[in-house]
Amino acid sequence: MVNILSDEAIVLRKSLSGDYDVSLTVYMKKYGKENIYIKNGQKLKSPFIYATEPFTWFKAVFIRRKEKFFIREIEKSVSLGIQIASDIPRFTTAYSITDLFNRYVIFPDEKIFVLLKKSLYYLTRTSSLDVFTANFIAKLVLLSGIFPELDRCVRCGSPINRKNFKIISMQEGGVVCSRCSRQKPYYGYGVVSDLKKLRVVSFRDLDRIKLSSPSSTESFLRDYLERSF
């Protein structure tokens, strides 16, 4: 059975197949992560050649045949790859977040699609790449429904502040107070403070916030994400 449908997609990866063809890994707004094969996609005369580079958003008409997607027509596309690739640190950041996305996001989720779309757009404008990366992972964790508890001890329920904070437990999914744990903290309260900021900050205001320890916060989020999936 053949279905014709319209959807948006973001290119995560592009692979060359033989001398002429292309294989894309994309994340679609309605259908999630899919692989799309484009016959003669490497040829300059291909109508899809400019919309198939990594970090490109496009809206298209697709043909779905036997659970496989093929592009029938691209209606609109925005390629951010040239802007991103012109700056090595920015390109490295883009590759890092799309690699994380490709590893941990499987099922369709329109909110997560919007997160990736906004992230690639604001990546071309941000001046703080370390904060940007930590924010992307924090938002991915938040939208996945696994954001750690930061306000109350996960063991006794007591409100947590800088004075009574002891650890942030990945296994238990949140902060633990000094009455409930004697364990030496690996991540300090600065990470908790940073996570609270990232939980609510918008992309538009991202360059206005300061994190106490962006590298430690990013490290925690990466470890937390890996342990949670």
CSV table of C-alpha atoms in Angstrom, one decimal:
chain,number,residue,atom,x,y,z
A,1,MET,CA,0.0,0.0,0.0
A,2,VAL,CA,1.3,3.5,-0.9
A,3,ASN,CA,0.5,6.6,1.1
A,4,ILE,CA,1.2,10.2,0.2
A,5,LEU,CA,1.8,12.5,3.2
A,6,SER,CA,3.2,15.8,4.1
A,7,ASP,CA,5.6,16.3,7.0
A,8,GLU,CA,8.7,18.3,8.2
A,9,ALA,CA,12.1,16.7,8.6
A,10,ILE,CA,15.6,17.5,9.9
A,11,VAL,CA,18.6,15.8,8.5
A,12,LEU,CA,20.7,14.1,11.1
A,13,ARG,CA,23.1,12.3,8.9
A,14,LYS,CA,23.9,11.9,5.2
A,15,SER,CA,25.7,8.8,3.7
A,16,LEU,CA,26.7,8.3,0.1
A,17,SER,CA,25.5,5.0,-1.4
A,18,GLY,CA,27.6,4.0,-4.4
A,19,ASP,CA,28.5,6.6,-7.0
A,20,TYR,CA,25.1,8.3,-7.4
A,21,ASP,CA,22.7,7.6,-4.5
A,22,VAL,CA,22.2,9.1,-1.0
A,23,SER,CA,20.9,7.7,2.3
A,24,LEU,CA,19.6,10.1,4.9
A,25,THR,CA,18.8,9.7,8.6
A,26,VAL,CA,16.2,12.2,9.4
A,27,TYR,CA,13.9,13.0,12.3
A,28,MET,CA,10.4,13.7,11.1
A,29,LYS,CA,7.9,15.8,13.1
A,30,LYS,CA,5.0,13.3,12.9
A,31,TYR,CA,6.8,10.0,12.2
A,32,GLY,CA,10.1,10.2,14.2
A,33,LYS,CA,13.4,8.9,13.1
A,34,GLU,CA,13.5,7.4,9.6
A,35,ASN,CA,16.0,6.5,6.9
A,36,ILE,CA,15.3,7.9,3.4
A,37,TYR,CA,17.0,6.6,0.3
A,38,ILE,CA,17.4,9.0,-2.6
A,39,LYS,CA,18.2,7.6,-6.0
A,40,ASN,CA,20.7,9.8,-7.9
A,41,GLY,CA,20.8,12.1,-4.9
A,42,GLN,CA,24.5,12.9,-5.5
A,43,LYS,CA,24.0,14.3,-8.9
A,44,LEU,CA,24.0,18.1,-9.3
A,45,LYS,CA,20.7,17.9,-11.3
A,46,SER,CA,19.0,16.2,-8.4
A,47,PRO,CA,16.1,18.4,-7.2
A,48,PHE,CA,16.9,17.4,-3.6
A,49,ILE,CA,20.6,18.0,-3.5
A,50,TYR,CA,20.5,21.3,-1.6
A,51,ALA,CA,18.1,20.1,1.0
A,52,THR,CA,19.9,16.9,2.0
A,53,GLU,CA,22.9,18.2,3.9
A,54,PRO,CA,23.1,17.7,7.7
A,55,PHE,CA,21.5,20.3,9.9
A,56,THR,CA,18.9,21.1,7.2
A,57,TRP,CA,15.2,21.5,7.9
A,58,PHE,CA,12.8,20.8,5.1
A,59,LYS,CA,9.0,20.4,4.5
A,60,ALA,CA,8.2,17.8,1.9
A,61,VAL,CA,5.6,15.5,0.3
A,62,PHE,CA,6.6,12.0,1.0
A,63,ILE,CA,5.7,8.6,-0.4
A,64,ARG,CA,5.4,5.9,2.2
A,65,ARG,CA,5.6,2.4,0.7
A,66,LYS,CA,6.0,-0.8,2.8
A,67,GLU,CA,7.0,1.3,5.9
A,68,LYS,CA,9.7,3.1,3.9
A,69,PHE,CA,9.8,6.8,3.1
A,70,PHE,CA,10.7,8.4,-0.2
A,71,ILE,CA,10.7,12.1,-1.0
A,72,ARG,CA,8.3,13.1,-3.8
A,73,GLU,CA,8.7,16.9,-3.6
A,74,ILE,CA,10.4,19.3,-1.3
A,75,GLU,CA,8.2,22.4,-0.7
A,76,LYS,CA,10.5,24.4,1.5
A,77,SER,CA,14.0,24.0,3.1
A,78,VAL,CA,16.3,26.0,5.3
A,79,SER,CA,19.9,24.8,5.3
A,80,LEU,CA,22.0,25.9,8.3
A,81,GLY,CA,24.9,23.7,7.4
A,82,ILE,CA,27.0,26.4,5.6
A,83,GLN,CA,26.7,28.8,8.5
A,84,ILE,CA,27.5,26.1,11.1
A,85,ALA,CA,30.3,24.5,9.1
A,86,SER,CA,32.1,27.9,8.7
A,87,ASP,CA,32.9,27.9,12.4
A,88,ILE,CA,34.7,24.8,13.7
A,89,PRO,CA,33.6,25.0,17.4
A,90,ARG,CA,30.0,25.6,16.2
A,91,PHE,CA,30.2,22.7,13.8
A,92,THR,CA,31.6,20.5,16.6
A,93,THR,CA,28.7,21.5,18.8
A,94,ALA,CA,26.1,20.8,16.1
A,95,TYR,CA,27.6,17.4,15.5
A,96,SER,CA,27.6,16.6,19.2
A,97,ILE,CA,24.0,17.5,19.8
A,98,THR,CA,22.8,15.6,16.6
A,99,ASP,CA,24.8,12.6,17.7
A,100,LEU,CA,23.1,12.7,21.1
A,101,PHE,CA,19.8,13.1,19.4
A,102,ASN,CA,20.4,10.2,17.1
A,103,ARG,CA,21.4,7.9,20.0
A,104,TYR,CA,18.7,8.7,22.5
A,105,VAL,CA,15.6,9.8,20.5
A,106,ILE,CA,13.8,7.0,18.8
A,107,PHE,CA,10.0,7.6,18.9
A,108,PRO,CA,8.0,10.4,17.3
A,109,ASP,CA,7.6,13.5,19.6
A,110,GLU,CA,6.7,16.8,18.2
A,111,LYS,CA,8.0,18.7,21.2
A,112,ILE,CA,11.4,17.1,20.8
A,113,PHE,CA,11.3,17.9,17.0
A,114,VAL,CA,10.8,21.5,17.9
A,115,LEU,CA,13.7,21.4,20.4
A,116,LEU,CA,16.1,20.2,17.7
A,117,LYS,CA,14.7,22.7,15.2
A,118,LYS,CA,15.1,25.6,17.6
A,119,SER,CA,18.5,24.4,18.7
A,120,LEU,CA,20.0,24.4,15.2
A,121,TYR,CA,18.5,27.8,14.5
A,122,TYR,CA,19.9,29.4,17.7
A,123,LEU,CA,23.2,27.7,17.4
A,124,THR,CA,24.0,30.0,14.5
A,125,ARG,CA,23.4,33.0,16.8
A,126,THR,CA,24.6,32.0,20.3
A,127,SER,CA,27.9,33.4,21.7
A,128,SER,CA,28.1,30.8,24.5
A,129,LEU,CA,28.6,27.3,23.1
A,130,ASP,CA,29.3,25.6,26.4
A,131,VAL,CA,26.0,26.9,27.9
A,132,PHE,CA,24.2,26.1,24.7
A,133,THR,CA,25.2,22.4,24.8
A,134,ALA,CA,24.3,22.0,28.4
A,135,ASN,CA,20.9,23.7,27.7
A,136,PHE,CA,20.2,21.3,24.8
A,137,ILE,CA,20.9,18.2,26.9
A,138,ALA,CA,18.9,19.6,29.8
A,139,LYS,CA,15.9,20.3,27.6
A,140,LEU,CA,16.1,16.8,26.0
A,141,VAL,CA,16.1,15.3,29.5
A,142,LEU,CA,13.2,17.5,30.6
A,143,LEU,CA,11.1,16.6,27.5
A,144,SER,CA,11.9,12.9,28.0
A,145,GLY,CA,10.2,13.2,31.4
A,146,ILE,CA,13.3,12.2,33.4
A,147,PHE,CA,14.5,15.6,34.8
A,148,PRO,CA,16.0,15.1,38.2
A,149,GLU,CA,14.3,16.4,41.4
A,150,LEU,CA,16.1,19.5,42.5
A,151,ASP,CA,13.9,21.1,45.1
A,152,ARG,CA,13.3,18.4,47.7
A,153,CYS,CA,15.3,15.5,49.0
A,154,VAL,CA,14.3,12.3,47.1
A,155,ARG,CA,14.6,10.3,50.4
A,156,CYS,CA,12.9,12.4,53.1
A,157,GLY,CA,11.2,15.2,51.1
A,158,SER,CA,12.9,18.0,52.9
A,159,PRO,CA,13.5,21.3,51.0
A,160,ILE,CA,17.0,21.5,49.6
A,161,ASN,CA,19.3,24.5,49.8
A,162,ARG,CA,23.0,25.1,49.5
A,163,LYS,CA,23.5,24.4,53.3
A,164,ASN,CA,21.8,21.1,53.6
A,165,PHE,CA,22.6,19.7,50.1
A,166,LYS,CA,24.8,16.6,50.1
A,167,ILE,CA,24.6,14.8,46.8
A,168,ILE,CA,22.7,14.6,43.5
A,169,SER,CA,21.9,10.9,43.0
A,170,MET,CA,21.6,9.6,39.4
A,171,GLN,CA,20.2,6.3,40.6
A,172,GLU,CA,17.5,8.0,42.7
A,173,GLY,CA,16.9,10.8,40.2
A,174,GLY,CA,17.5,13.8,42.4
A,175,VAL,CA,19.1,15.6,45.3
A,176,VAL,CA,19.7,14.2,48.7
A,177,CYS,CA,20.1,16.2,51.9
A,178,SER,CA,22.9,15.9,54.5
A,179,ARG,CA,20.6,14.1,57.0
A,180,CYS,CA,20.0,11.3,54.5
A,181,SER,CA,23.5,10.7,53.1
A,182,ARG,CA,27.1,10.8,54.2
A,183,GLN,CA,28.4,10.1,50.8
A,184,LYS,CA,31.0,12.4,49.4
A,185,PRO,CA,29.5,14.5,46.6
A,186,TYR,CA,30.9,14.1,43.1
A,187,TYR,CA,28.8,17.0,41.7
A,188,GLY,CA,28.5,20.1,43.9
A,189,TYR,CA,25.5,22.4,44.5
A,190,GLY,CA,26.7,24.6,41.6
A,191,VAL,CA,25.4,21.9,39.2
A,192,VAL,CA,22.0,21.9,41.0
A,193,SER,CA,21.9,25.7,40.6
A,194,ASP,CA,22.8,25.5,36.9
A,195,LEU,CA,20.2,22.8,36.3
A,196,LYS,CA,17.5,25.0,37.9
A,197,LYS,CA,18.4,27.8,35.5
A,198,LEU,CA,18.5,25.5,32.4
A,199,ARG,CA,15.1,24.1,33.4
A,200,VAL,CA,13.3,27.4,32.7
A,201,VAL,CA,15.5,29.5,30.4
A,202,SER,CA,14.4,30.1,26.9
A,203,PHE,CA,16.6,29.9,23.8
A,204,ARG,CA,16.2,33.6,23.3
A,205,ASP,CA,17.6,34.4,26.8
A,206,LEU,CA,20.3,31.8,26.8
A,207,ASP,CA,23.2,34.2,26.3
A,208,ARG,CA,22.1,36.2,29.3
A,209,ILE,CA,22.5,33.6,31.9
A,210,LYS,CA,25.7,32.5,33.6
A,211,LEU,CA,26.4,29.0,34.8
A,212,SER,CA,28.7,28.4,37.7
A,213,SER,CA,30.2,25.3,36.1
A,214,PRO,CA,29.0,24.6,32.5
A,215,SER,CA,31.5,21.7,32.0
A,216,SER,CA,30.5,19.9,35.2
A,217,THR,CA,26.8,20.5,34.4
A,218,GLU,CA,27.2,19.1,30.9
A,219,SER,CA,29.1,16.1,32.3
A,220,PHE,CA,26.4,15.4,34.8
A,221,LEU,CA,23.7,15.6,32.1
A,222,ARG,CA,25.5,13.3,29.7
A,223,ASP,CA,26.0,10.7,32.5
A,224,TYR,CA,22.5,11.1,33.6
A,225,LEU,CA,21.1,10.7,30.1
A,226,GLU,CA,23.2,7.6,29.5
A,227,ARG,CA,22.1,6.0,32.8
A,228,SER,CA,18.5,6.7,32.2
A,229,PHE,CA,18.2,5.1,28.8
